[in-house]
Tab-separated table of C-alpha atoms and ligand atoms in Angstrom:
chain	number	residue	atom	x	y	z
A	852	UNK	CA	0.000	0.000	0.000
A	853	UNK	CA	1.478	3.375	-0.989
A	854	UNK	CA	1.727	5.845	1.842
A	855	UNK	CA	-0.092	9.146	1.449
A	856	UNK	CA	2.444	11.789	0.394
A	857	UNK	CA	2.555	13.685	3.660
A	858	UNK	CA	3.613	10.599	5.565
A	859	UNK	CA	7.283	9.911	6.031
A	860	UNK	CA	7.907	6.535	7.593
A	861	UNK	CA	10.595	6.221	10.226
A	862	UNK	CA	13.431	4.128	8.815
A	863	UNK	CA	15.130	2.278	11.625
A	864	UNK	CA	18.851	1.981	11.031
A	865	UNK	CA	20.004	-0.384	13.744
A	866	UNK	CA	18.506	-3.259	15.684
A	867	UNK	CA	19.177	-4.700	19.116
A	868	UNK	CA	17.372	-7.912	19.982
A	869	UNK	CA	17.816	-7.588	23.737
A	870	UNK	CA	17.617	-10.650	25.948
A	871	UNK	CA	18.227	-8.904	29.279
A	872	UNK	CA	17.303	-5.634	30.986
A	873	UNK	CA	21.011	-4.829	31.097
A	874	UNK	CA	21.389	-5.186	27.375
A	875	UNK	CA	18.291	-3.101	26.606
A	876	UNK	CA	19.290	-0.316	29.017
A	877	UNK	CA	22.858	-0.174	27.705
A	878	UNK	CA	21.507	0.177	24.168
A	879	UNK	CA	19.094	2.908	25.344
A	880	UNK	CA	21.971	4.753	27.049
A	881	UNK	CA	23.379	5.557	23.590
A	882	UNK	CA	20.472	7.984	23.366
A	883	UNK	CA	18.972	7.234	19.950
A	884	UNK	CA	16.864	4.191	20.846
A	885	UNK	CA	13.240	3.290	20.278
A	886	UNK	CA	11.855	0.451	22.347
A	887	UNK	CA	9.499	-2.020	20.713
A	888	UNK	CA	7.430	-4.530	22.651
A	889	UNK	CA	4.250	-5.693	20.887
A	890	UNK	CA	4.571	-3.067	18.170
A	891	UNK	CA	0.829	-2.366	18.093
A	892	UNK	CA	1.335	1.364	18.629
A	893	UNK	CA	4.812	1.801	17.232
A	894	UNK	CA	4.291	0.018	13.915
A	895	UNK	CA	1.325	2.290	13.155
A	896	UNK	CA	2.975	5.479	14.433
A	897	UNK	CA	6.317	5.012	12.691
A	898	UNK	CA	4.550	5.825	9.415
A	899	UNK	CA	3.066	9.063	10.724
A	900	UNK	CA	4.809	12.276	9.691
A	901	UNK	CA	4.297	14.157	12.955
A	902	UNK	CA	6.014	11.460	14.987
A	903	UNK	CA	9.747	10.888	15.113
A	904	UNK	CA	11.483	7.910	16.644
A	905	UNK	CA	15.116	7.174	17.411
A	906	UNK	CA	16.698	5.094	14.618
A	907	UNK	CA	17.978	2.301	16.891
A	908	UNK	CA	15.183	-0.232	17.375
A	909	UNK	CA	15.473	-2.129	20.661
A	910	UNK	CA	13.282	-5.202	20.888
A	911	UNK	CA	12.311	-6.162	24.444
A	912	UNK	CA	9.995	-9.060	23.503
A	913	UNK	CA	12.622	-11.663	24.330
A	914	UNK	CA	13.519	-10.411	27.801
A	915	UNK	CA	12.137	-13.096	30.052
A	916	UNK	CA	12.463	-11.066	33.250
A	917	UNK	CA	9.995	-8.581	31.778
A	918	UNK	CA	7.354	-11.242	31.110
A	919	UNK	CA	6.757	-12.217	34.738
A	920	UNK	CA	3.645	-11.721	36.797
A	921	UNK	CA	4.582	-11.835	40.484
A	922	UNK	CA	1.763	-12.125	42.983
A	923	UNK	CA	3.284	-11.305	46.360
A	924	UNK	CA	1.523	-11.187	49.693
A	925	UNK	CA	1.857	-7.395	49.797
A	926	UNK	CA	2.557	-6.296	46.238
A	927	UNK	CA	1.711	-7.367	42.740
A	928	UNK	CA	4.363	-6.842	40.085
A	929	UNK	CA	3.724	-7.047	36.367
A	930	UNK	CA	6.746	-7.091	34.070
A	931	UNK	CA	6.536	-4.431	31.355
A	932	UNK	CA	6.103	-6.927	28.521
A	933	UNK	CA	3.210	-8.782	30.106
A	934	UNK	CA	0.481	-8.755	27.461
A	935	UNK	CA	-3.241	-8.177	27.824
A	936	UNK	CA	-3.717	-11.896	27.062
A	937	UNK	CA	-1.260	-12.776	29.853
A	938	UNK	CA	-3.334	-10.678	32.264
A	939	UNK	CA	-6.547	-12.422	31.206
A	940	UNK	CA	-4.968	-15.881	31.337
A	941	UNK	CA	-3.529	-15.384	34.829
A	942	UNK	CA	-5.482	-17.355	37.407
A	943	UNK	CA	-5.054	-14.879	40.295
A	944	UNK	CA	-5.443	-11.422	38.807
A	945	UNK	CA	-9.174	-11.864	38.218
A	946	UNK	CA	-9.799	-11.738	41.990
A	947	UNK	CA	-7.041	-9.308	42.884
A	948	UNK	CA	-7.480	-6.734	40.141
A	949	UNK	CA	-10.864	-7.308	38.482
A	950	UNK	CA	-10.970	-3.829	36.933
A	951	UNK	CA	-7.579	-4.334	35.290
A	952	UNK	CA	-8.795	-7.671	33.927
A	953	UNK	CA	-11.960	-6.030	32.643
A	954	UNK	CA	-9.837	-3.419	30.856
A	955	UNK	CA	-7.759	-6.215	29.297
A	956	UNK	CA	-10.968	-8.015	28.373
A	957	UNK	CA	-12.390	-4.961	26.591
A	958	UNK	CA	-9.077	-4.288	24.867
A	959	UNK	CA	-9.019	-4.337	21.040
A	960	UNK	CA	-9.142	-7.861	19.557
A	961	UNK	CA	-7.604	-11.259	20.361
A	962	UNK	CA	-4.649	-10.677	18.019
A	963	UNK	CA	-3.926	-7.249	19.514
A	964	UNK	CA	-4.312	-8.573	23.085
A	965	UNK	CA	-1.742	-11.249	22.223
A	966	UNK	CA	0.765	-8.524	21.321
A	967	UNK	CA	-0.147	-5.431	23.331
A	968	UNK	CA	1.903	-5.054	26.503
A	969	UNK	CA	1.106	-3.207	29.691
A	970	UNK	CA	4.420	-1.330	29.482
A	971	UNK	CA	3.606	-0.239	25.932
A	972	UNK	CA	0.152	0.938	26.985
A	973	UNK	CA	1.711	3.095	29.710
A	974	UNK	CA	4.679	4.325	27.624
A	975	UNK	CA	2.483	5.308	24.698
A	976	UNK	CA	0.676	7.710	27.064
A	977	UNK	CA	-2.584	7.905	25.155
A	978	UNK	CA	-5.329	9.829	26.976
A	979	UNK	CA	-7.523	6.794	26.242
A	980	UNK	CA	-5.079	4.055	27.347
A	981	UNK	CA	-7.354	1.385	28.801
A	982	UNK	CA	-4.982	-0.366	31.201
A	983	UNK	CA	-3.862	2.939	32.702
A	984	UNK	CA	-7.310	3.731	34.129
A	985	UNK	CA	-7.475	0.752	36.529
A	986	UNK	CA	-3.758	1.211	37.286
A	987	UNK	CA	-4.544	4.739	38.508
A	988	UNK	CA	-7.228	3.280	40.792
A	989	UNK	CA	-4.662	0.802	42.140
A	990	UNK	CA	-2.156	3.595	42.983
A	991	UNK	CA	0.239	1.728	40.709
A	992	UNK	CA	3.902	2.617	40.439
A	993	UNK	CA	5.782	2.609	37.159
A	994	UNK	CA	9.304	1.215	37.566
A	995	UNK	CA	11.814	2.915	35.271
A	996	UNK	CA	15.300	1.520	34.777
A	997	UNK	CA	18.388	2.899	33.111
A	998	UNK	CA	22.094	2.240	32.708
A	999	UNK	CA	23.908	4.897	34.723
A	1000	UNK	CA	27.345	4.055	33.351
A	1001	UNK	CA	28.143	1.476	36.031
A	1002	UNK	CA	24.950	-0.350	36.848
A	1003	UNK	CA	21.205	-0.380	36.345
A	1004	UNK	CA	19.482	2.216	38.494
A	1005	UNK	CA	15.733	2.342	38.945
A	1006	UNK	CA	13.120	4.825	40.089
A	1007	UNK	CA	9.442	4.333	40.829
A	1008	UNK	CA	7.025	6.931	39.511
A	1009	UNK	CA	3.405	6.921	40.740
A	1010	UNK	CA	1.094	6.360	37.775
A	1011	UNK	CA	-0.691	9.641	38.410
A	1012	UNK	CA	2.588	11.588	38.176
A	1013	UNK	CA	3.734	9.796	35.024
A	1014	UNK	CA	1.720	11.437	32.234
A	1015	UNK	CA	2.135	15.026	31.083
A	1016	UNK	CA	0.316	15.415	27.745
A	1017	UNK	CA	-1.039	13.226	24.918
A	1018	UNK	CA	1.839	10.880	24.052
A	1019	UNK	CA	4.082	12.479	26.668
A	1020	UNK	CA	5.329	11.404	30.053
A	1021	UNK	CA	8.277	11.658	32.433
A	1022	UNK	CA	9.912	8.672	30.696
A	1023	UNK	CA	13.406	9.789	29.590
A	1024	UNK	CA	15.026	8.666	26.313
A	1025	UNK	CA	17.443	6.405	28.157
A	1026	UNK	CA	14.823	4.826	30.412
A	1027	UNK	CA	13.038	1.521	30.083
A	1028	UNK	CA	9.775	0.726	31.838
A	1029	UNK	CA	10.633	-2.532	33.565
A	1030	UNK	CA	7.551	-3.164	35.702
A	1031	UNK	CA	4.240	-1.888	36.973
A	1032	UNK	CA	3.492	-2.684	40.604
A	1033	UNK	CA	0.715	-2.076	43.066
A	1034	UNK	CA	-0.236	-2.942	46.606
A	1035	UNK	CA	-2.269	-6.124	47.024
A	1036	UNK	CA	-5.795	-4.753	47.402
A	1037	UNK	CA	-6.868	-7.532	49.776
A	1038	UNK	CA	-9.919	-9.701	49.414
A	1039	UNK	CA	-13.041	-8.655	47.559
A	1040	UNK	CA	-12.169	-5.127	46.564
A	1041	UNK	CA	-14.925	-3.134	44.897
A	1042	UNK	CA	-13.401	-2.464	41.497
A	1043	UNK	CA	-15.067	-1.680	38.200
A	1044	UNK	CA	-14.014	-0.642	34.716
A	1045	UNK	CA	-16.335	0.816	32.106
A	1046	UNK	CA	-15.560	1.655	28.499
A	1047	UNK	CA	-17.735	2.870	25.664
A	1048	UNK	CA	-17.479	2.553	21.934
A	1049	UNK	CA	-19.829	1.821	19.037
A	1050	UNK	CA	-18.970	-1.897	19.092
A	1051	UNK	CA	-17.640	-4.174	21.837
A	1052	UNK	CA	-14.304	-4.864	20.155
A	1053	UNK	CA	-11.568	-2.782	18.547
A	1054	UNK	CA	-12.624	0.525	19.956
A	1055	UNK	CA	-10.662	3.382	21.370
A	1056	UNK	CA	-12.679	4.488	24.387
A	1057	UNK	CA	-14.997	7.461	23.970
A	1058	UNK	CA	-14.828	7.527	27.742
A	1059	UNK	CA	-13.494	4.976	30.202
A	1060	UNK	CA	-13.986	5.040	33.944
A	1061	UNK	CA	-12.410	3.031	36.716
A	1062	UNK	CA	-13.753	2.938	40.241
A	1063	UNK	CA	-12.410	1.256	43.336
A	1064	UNK	CA	-13.216	1.474	47.019
A	1065	UNK	CA	-13.747	-0.480	50.204
A	1066	UNK	CA	-16.933	-0.509	52.213
A	1067	UNK	CA	-16.379	-0.444	55.991
A	1068	UNK	CA	-19.326	-0.119	58.341
A	1069	UNK	CA	-21.486	1.212	55.523
A	1070	UNK	CA	-18.938	3.897	54.655
A	1071	UNK	CA	-16.805	4.159	51.543
A	1072	UNK	CA	-13.063	4.291	52.054
A	1073	UNK	CA	-10.029	4.260	49.767
A	1074	UNK	CA	-12.144	5.717	46.989
A	1075	UNK	CA	-10.391	5.968	43.656
A	1076	UNK	CA	-11.959	7.227	40.452
A	1077	UNK	CA	-9.999	7.472	37.212
A	1078	UNK	CA	-11.056	8.327	33.692
A	1079	UNK	CA	-9.690	7.967	30.190
A	1080	UNK	CA	-10.388	10.221	27.171
A	1081	UNK	CA	-11.791	13.146	29.169
A	1082	UNK	CA	-8.593	15.225	29.157
A	1083	UNK	CA	-5.057	15.331	27.740
A	1084	UNK	CA	-3.967	12.401	29.935
A	1085	UNK	CA	-5.766	9.675	31.862
A	1086	UNK	CA	-6.826	11.394	35.096
A	1087	UNK	CA	-7.904	10.827	38.676
A	1088	UNK	CA	-11.100	12.575	39.757
A	1089	UNK	CA	-9.707	13.742	43.090
A	1090	UNK	CA	-12.467	16.140	44.077
A	1091	UNK	CA	-15.087	13.483	43.595
A	1092	UNK	CA	-12.970	10.936	45.465
A	1093	UNK	CA	-12.637	13.383	48.372
A	1094	UNK	CA	-16.356	14.060	48.471
A	1095	UNK	CA	-17.110	10.341	48.767
A	1096	UNK	CA	-14.279	9.349	51.106
A	1097	UNK	CA	-15.462	8.177	54.520
A	1098	UNK	CA	-19.110	8.820	53.680
A	1099	UNK	CA	-22.278	6.792	53.687
A	1100	UNK	CA	-23.726	6.496	50.176
A	1101	UNK	CA	-26.992	8.445	50.390
A	1102	UNK	CA	-28.952	9.488	47.312
A	1103	UNK	CA	-27.962	13.108	47.947
A	1104	UNK	CA	-24.303	12.209	48.127
A	1105	UNK	CA	-24.519	10.199	44.904
A	1106	UNK	CA	-26.114	13.147	43.107
A	1107	UNK	CA	-23.481	15.520	44.457
A	1108	UNK	CA	-20.721	13.139	43.329
A	1109	UNK	CA	-22.032	13.104	39.752
A	1110	UNK	CA	-22.090	16.914	39.670
A	1111	UNK	CA	-18.605	17.172	41.141
A	1112	UNK	CA	-17.303	14.736	38.559
A	1113	UNK	CA	-18.903	16.713	35.727
A	1114	UNK	CA	-17.210	19.869	37.061
A	1115	UNK	CA	-13.746	18.471	37.400
A	1116	UNK	CA	-13.347	16.783	34.008
A	1117	UNK	CA	-12.828	18.718	30.788
A	1118	UNK	CA	-13.577	16.494	27.814
A	1119	UNK	CA	-13.366	17.817	24.271
A	1120	UNK	CA	-15.416	17.342	21.094
A	1121	UNK	CA	-13.727	15.069	18.589
A	1122	UNK	CA	-14.496	12.410	15.984
A	1123	UNK	CA	-15.278	9.843	18.662
A	1124	UNK	CA	-17.768	11.878	20.639
A	1125	UNK	CA	-18.855	15.316	21.760
A	1126	UNK	CA	-17.870	16.868	25.064
A	1127	UNK	CA	-21.538	16.711	26.042
A	1128	UNK	CA	-21.747	12.979	25.318
A	1129	UNK	CA	-18.528	12.317	27.209
A	1130	UNK	CA	-19.911	14.146	30.248
A	1131	UNK	CA	-23.053	12.072	29.976
A	1132	UNK	CA	-21.073	8.801	29.804
A	1133	UNK	CA	-18.802	9.732	32.707
A	1134	UNK	CA	-21.819	10.511	34.910
A	1135	UNK	CA	-23.600	7.345	33.862
A	1136	UNK	CA	-20.592	5.156	34.624
A	1137	UNK	CA	-20.018	6.728	38.015
A	1138	UNK	CA	-23.701	6.336	38.820
A	1139	UNK	CA	-23.493	2.655	37.929
A	1140	UNK	CA	-20.315	2.197	39.973
A	1141	UNK	CA	-21.867	3.870	43.025
A	1142	UNK	CA	-25.050	1.875	42.632
A	1143	UNK	CA	-23.006	-1.345	42.606
A	1144	UNK	CA	-20.875	-0.200	45.538
A	1145	UNK	CA	-24.009	0.400	47.586
A	1146	UNK	CA	-25.220	-3.136	46.844
A	1147	UNK	CA	-21.966	-4.845	47.763
B	969	UNK	CA	19.732	1.260	1.274
B	970	UNK	CA	17.725	0.458	4.381
B	971	UNK	CA	19.701	-1.235	7.110
B	972	UNK	CA	19.163	-4.990	7.005
B	973	UNK	CA	19.410	-7.529	9.777
B	974	UNK	CA	19.988	-11.259	9.390
B	975	UNK	CA	17.273	-13.343	10.976
B	976	UNK	CA	16.642	-17.072	11.165
B	977	UNK	CA	13.429	-18.745	12.185
B	978	UNK	CA	11.169	-21.717	11.561
B	979	UNK	CA	8.632	-21.101	8.812
B	980	UNK	CA	5.889	-23.668	8.446
B	981	UNK	CA	8.112	-26.305	9.988
B	982	UNK	CA	11.251	-25.532	7.991
B	983	UNK	CA	14.297	-23.568	9.146
B	984	UNK	CA	14.744	-20.410	7.046
B	985	UNK	CA	16.922	-17.292	7.021
B	986	UNK	CA	16.650	-13.834	5.482
B	987	UNK	CA	18.181	-10.359	5.626
B	988	UNK	CA	15.326	-7.966	6.377
B	989	UNK	CA	15.094	-4.169	6.718
B	990	UNK	CA	14.606	-3.163	10.378
B	991	UNK	CA	11.469	-1.206	9.454
B	992	UNK	CA	9.818	-4.086	7.573
B	993	UNK	CA	6.774	-5.793	9.038
B	994	UNK	CA	6.529	-9.548	9.460
B	995	UNK	CA	3.879	-9.392	6.722
B	996	UNK	CA	6.321	-7.799	4.286
B	997	UNK	CA	8.882	-10.479	5.138
B	998	UNK	CA	6.320	-13.217	4.368
B	999	UNK	CA	5.231	-11.559	1.133
B	1000	UNK	CA	8.579	-10.339	-0.215
B	1001	UNK	CA	11.239	-12.648	1.119
B	1002	UNK	CA	9.342	-15.918	1.053
B	1003	UNK	CA	6.690	-15.352	-1.629
B	1004	UNK	CA	4.048	-16.418	0.837
B	1005	UNK	CA	0.970	-14.431	-0.091
B	1006	UNK	CA	-1.689	-15.973	2.115
B	1007	UNK	CA	-1.290	-13.311	4.823
B	1008	UNK	CA	-2.756	-10.163	3.271
B	1009	UNK	CA	-2.250	-6.452	3.671
B	1010	UNK	CA	-5.676	-4.858	3.939
B	1011	UNK	CA	-6.023	-2.187	6.628
B	1012	UNK	CA	-2.373	-2.186	7.682
B	1013	UNK	CA	-3.286	-1.132	11.209
B	1014	UNK	CA	-4.469	-4.193	13.080
B	1015	UNK	CA	-8.200	-3.709	12.555
B	1016	UNK	CA	-9.062	-6.374	9.985
B	1017	UNK	CA	-7.073	-9.528	10.739
B	1018	UNK	CA	-6.364	-10.402	7.077
B	1019	UNK	CA	-2.660	-10.614	7.950
B	1020	UNK	CA	-3.083	-12.982	10.914
B	1021	UNK	CA	-0.256	-15.492	11.376
B	1022	UNK	CA	0.829	-17.649	14.298
B	1023	UNK	CA	3.982	-16.695	16.181
B	1024	UNK	CA	5.054	-19.424	18.591
B	1025	UNK	CA	1.478	-20.703	18.334
B	1026	UNK	CA	-0.086	-17.345	19.182
B	1027	UNK	CA	-2.107	-15.314	16.666
B	1028	UNK	CA	-0.735	-11.916	15.736
B	1029	UNK	CA	-1.410	-9.184	13.201
B	1030	UNK	CA	1.682	-9.631	11.035
B	1031	UNK	CA	1.283	-6.079	9.641
B	1032	UNK	CA	2.123	-4.709	13.111
B	1033	UNK	CA	4.786	-7.253	14.027
B	1034	UNK	CA	8.357	-6.157	13.357
B	1035	UNK	CA	9.906	-8.493	10.776
B	1036	UNK	CA	13.103	-8.580	12.819
B	1037	UNK	CA	11.094	-9.962	15.755
B	1038	UNK	CA	10.555	-13.186	13.778
B	1039	UNK	CA	14.131	-14.117	14.614
B	1040	UNK	CA	14.220	-17.383	16.548
B	1041	UNK	CA	10.462	-17.924	16.442
B	1042	UNK	CA	8.144	-20.563	15.095
B	1043	UNK	CA	6.022	-18.983	12.361
B	1044	UNK	CA	2.931	-20.537	10.792
B	1045	UNK	CA	0.871	-19.356	7.824
B	1046	UNK	CA	-1.921	-21.007	5.841
B	1047	UNK	CA	0.652	-22.338	3.368
B	1048	UNK	CA	1.926	-24.582	6.165
B	1049	UNK	CA	-1.429	-26.295	6.587
B	1050	UNK	CA	-1.053	-28.207	3.332
B	1051	UNK	CA	0.284	-31.604	4.246
B	1052	UNK	CA	1.039	-32.983	0.793
B	1053	UNK	CA	-1.910	-35.371	0.855
B	1054	UNK	CA	-4.606	-32.823	1.443
B	1055	UNK	CA	-5.956	-29.880	3.280
B	1056	UNK	CA	-6.096	-29.325	6.989
B	1057	UNK	CA	-9.299	-30.305	8.796
B	1058	UNK	CA	-10.054	-26.635	9.303
B	1059	UNK	CA	-9.680	-25.849	5.598
B	1060	UNK	CA	-11.985	-28.747	4.756
B	1061	UNK	CA	-14.490	-27.399	7.252
B	1062	UNK	CA	-14.407	-23.959	5.542
B	1063	UNK	CA	-15.052	-25.573	2.155
B	1064	UNK	CA	-17.754	-27.839	3.552
B	1065	UNK	CA	-19.605	-24.965	5.223
B	1066	UNK	CA	-19.298	-22.639	2.205
B	1067	UNK	CA	-17.376	-20.214	4.385
B	1068	UNK	CA	-15.326	-18.757	1.525
B	1069	UNK	CA	-16.571	-16.150	-0.924
B	1070	UNK	CA	-13.996	-13.713	-2.303
B	1071	UNK	CA	-11.406	-15.405	-0.106
B	1072	UNK	CA	-9.384	-12.341	0.866
B	1073	UNK	CA	-10.058	-12.674	4.598
B	1074	UNK	CA	-9.939	-16.474	4.586
B	1075	UNK	CA	-6.261	-17.113	5.414
B	1076	UNK	CA	-6.484	-14.728	8.379
B	1077	UNK	CA	-9.738	-16.325	9.486
B	1078	UNK	CA	-8.243	-19.813	9.228
B	1079	UNK	CA	-5.121	-18.887	11.200
B	1080	UNK	CA	-7.161	-17.168	13.904
B	1081	UNK	CA	-9.398	-20.256	14.036
B	1082	UNK	CA	-6.274	-22.399	14.329
B	1083	UNK	CA	-5.262	-20.321	17.354
B	1084	UNK	CA	-8.723	-20.653	18.903
B	1085	UNK	CA	-8.770	-24.398	18.387
B	1086	UNK	CA	-5.226	-24.799	19.599
B	1087	UNK	CA	-5.216	-27.346	22.418
B	1088	UNK	CA	-8.096	-29.516	21.214
B	1089	UNK	CA	-10.658	-27.092	22.633
B	1090	UNK	CA	-14.367	-27.585	22.031
B	1091	UNK	CA	-15.722	-24.261	20.898
B	1092	UNK	CA	-19.220	-22.845	21.208
B	1093	UNK	CA	-20.570	-20.261	18.772
B	1094	UNK	CA	-20.005	-17.604	21.430
B	1095	UNK	CA	-16.344	-18.575	21.792
B	1096	UNK	CA	-15.925	-18.320	18.054
B	1097	UNK	CA	-17.744	-14.983	17.736
B	1098	UNK	CA	-15.589	-13.512	20.471
B	1099	UNK	CA	-12.468	-15.087	18.982
B	1100	UNK	CA	-13.128	-13.565	15.563
B	1101	UNK	CA	-13.640	-10.003	16.811
B	1102	UNK	CA	-10.386	-9.014	15.162
B	1103	UNK	CA	-11.182	-10.501	11.729
B	1104	UNK	CA	-13.308	-8.672	9.200
B	1105	UNK	CA	-15.182	-10.357	6.326
B	1106	UNK	CA	-17.145	-8.240	3.861
B	1107	UNK	CA	-18.791	-11.104	1.947
B	1108	UNK	CA	-20.107	-13.965	3.984
B	1109	UNK	CA	-21.931	-12.289	6.848
B	1110	UNK	CA	-19.816	-14.485	9.141
B	1111	UNK	CA	-22.386	-17.218	9.858
B	1112	UNK	CA	-20.792	-19.819	7.618
B	1113	UNK	CA	-17.336	-19.029	8.932
B	1114	UNK	CA	-18.580	-19.559	12.463
B	1115	UNK	CA	-20.322	-22.776	11.370
B	1116	UNK	CA	-17.065	-24.041	9.859
B	1117	UNK	CA	-15.010	-23.365	12.955
B	1118	UNK	CA	-17.577	-24.814	15.341
B	1119	UNK	CA	-17.791	-27.919	13.136
B	1120	UNK	CA	-14.011	-28.250	13.021
B	1121	UNK	CA	-13.875	-28.095	16.795
B	1122	UNK	CA	-16.086	-31.166	16.889
B	1123	UNK	CA	-19.029	-29.347	18.374
B	1124	UNK	CA	-22.413	-28.773	16.769
B	1125	UNK	CA	-24.201	-26.140	18.782
C	711	FAD	C1	-6.162	-2.168	16.164
C	711	FAD	C2	-5.697	-1.601	17.480
C	711	FAD	C3	-6.555	-1.582	18.561
C	711	FAD	C4	-6.145	-1.052	19.774
C	711	FAD	N1	-7.017	-1.055	20.823
C	711	FAD	C5	-6.665	-0.541	22.002
C	711	FAD	C6	-7.556	-0.552	23.105
C	711	FAD	O1	-8.669	-1.082	23.039
C	711	FAD	N2	-7.153	0.038	24.265
C	711	FAD	C7	-5.919	0.625	24.388
C	711	FAD	O2	-5.617	1.143	25.462
C	711	FAD	N3	-5.034	0.622	23.368
C	711	FAD	C8	-5.375	0.053	22.183
C	711	FAD	N4	-4.475	0.051	21.138
C	711	FAD	C9	-3.152	0.624	21.324
C	711	FAD	C10	-2.046	-0.380	21.702
C	711	FAD	O3	-2.411	-1.685	21.340
C	711	FAD	C11	-1.750	-0.346	23.206
C	711	FAD	O4	-1.383	0.931	23.625
C	711	FAD	C12	-0.667	-1.370	23.598
C	711	FAD	O5	-0.734	-1.616	24.984
C	711	FAD	C13	0.743	-0.948	23.234
C	711	FAD	O6	1.643	-1.984	23.640
C	711	FAD	P1	2.755	-2.569	22.650
C	711	FAD	O7	3.519	-3.558	23.419
C	711	FAD	O8	2.139	-3.024	21.385
C	711	FAD	O9	3.603	-1.244	22.423
C	711	FAD	P2	4.643	-0.861	21.271
C	711	FAD	O10	3.910	-0.471	20.045
C	711	FAD	O11	5.708	-1.868	21.170
C	711	FAD	O12	5.231	0.448	21.963
C	711	FAD	C14	4.423	1.592	22.179
C	711	FAD	C15	5.281	2.768	22.617
C	711	FAD	O13	5.795	2.549	23.911
C	711	FAD	C16	7.212	2.451	23.911
C	711	FAD	N5	7.524	1.345	24.807
C	711	FAD	C17	6.972	0.098	24.773
C	711	FAD	N6	7.394	-0.634	25.815
C	711	FAD	C18	8.228	0.161	26.533
C	711	FAD	C19	8.989	-0.028	27.724
C	711	FAD	N7	8.957	-1.194	28.407
C	711	FAD	N8	9.744	1.000	28.173
C	711	FAD	C20	9.788	2.176	27.508
C	711	FAD	N9	9.078	2.409	26.379
C	711	FAD	C21	8.321	1.423	25.898
C	711	FAD	C22	7.610	2.269	22.474
C	711	FAD	O14	8.865	2.842	22.199
C	711	FAD	C23	6.497	2.979	21.732
C	711	FAD	O15	6.749	4.360	21.659
C	711	FAD	C24	-4.859	-0.508	19.904
C	711	FAD	C25	-3.966	-0.556	18.822
C	711	FAD	C26	-4.377	-1.097	17.616
C	711	FAD	C27	-3.417	-1.143	16.472
């Protein structure tokens, strides 16, 4: 297929088929690297004129350390190249992180789920990134690793401090996302994920909403609400969380929460939906989440 | 000249090697380096499934898979289903059910079905419908494709 004339594909000029984190980070330290995991974002974007990528392609698909799912007593750790299919196939995550599994379940198509990694979903920094929304509700940390000249050094960035603009984040050119981790949420967490699109598969969310909380003595605690595609990055709805925290779910409180949510998000009109429709969806999803929370 | 990388992998059961440009897709490698044309370029962005191949037994959109990532893997396309004495059970099922019209989507459909059937699974229509969400057909209306795959899985729902 001929490319439209305004599109200049990125021509990669070197290739590193990394088999260890060390090898990938050393290659990234050169400063002209582009990481590829599943390729489901990169292989589309490399042909877009407004995007530029470093000419050294660094494949991380064969790094076994990055493919692990570790379920610890206190923390859960997902290697960066864990795919959406891996998340769905894991026997434990369904109970521990049901909203994350629901996001993986509503993700694209089987072929894309087989390729798409959690690290790639985070690194790509789309405002609509599905896996990011439940990760925000889980207070997830993004582990970034780099070669500092002598050894691998790592830093953990909270998911809600990671994104800065569409496609942009605090990830530096020499850094590799090595893992995503979060505290074990304990038994039976209330956790939901909602996503809308014209068909159930292969849709970029018009709006997505994640909700998580605990119910103690009839009161909501640890309330987390996150949304995709209502702003330049995936966002937490902190004002709404604060309003609900420690409260009993009365009808008045529910109504106030929906209004607060509508105030604190700033969706735009675009091809996928109008700002008005996005507001409507966000309210509807929160209403459903609160309704379910009250029943649980 | 684009930079080329030497890769070696197993293609439909046989060891092969090629020098491929780093920016080439696995689909381009199939089409250009090995003259295998069953995997098709249609949308080129992972929406239609016409380029579906199996990589280490797992279905992937070959248009979005880096060609260089084939190195060391086990790659299967429809061409590999031909045994020398006949078609694969799944191909027979497609013919039997009348699941092929223009045929453009068929290799992708068959490879995705192969993935769904993988470990001798019995499939219901719902499994198949869900499993084909990433494969588009503009002729058949899907029913006969689903019939074929359900039949091949040994289940008549
Ligand atoms: C048809 C189609 C449907 C899609 N549907 C959805 C959907 O429903 N929901 C959704 O959220 N997304 C969707 N996507 C987008 C994409 O599949 C996801 O964002 C996916 O998680 C990206 O992962 P990947 O491994 O394929 O990333 P890649 O394409 O390999 O990489 C993406 C970007 O992240 C960088 N990167 C990858 N891994 C790392 C790492 N470990 N460290 C540093 N940088 C890294 C790469 O350099 C690149 O810039 C869809 C894409 C397609 C083509």
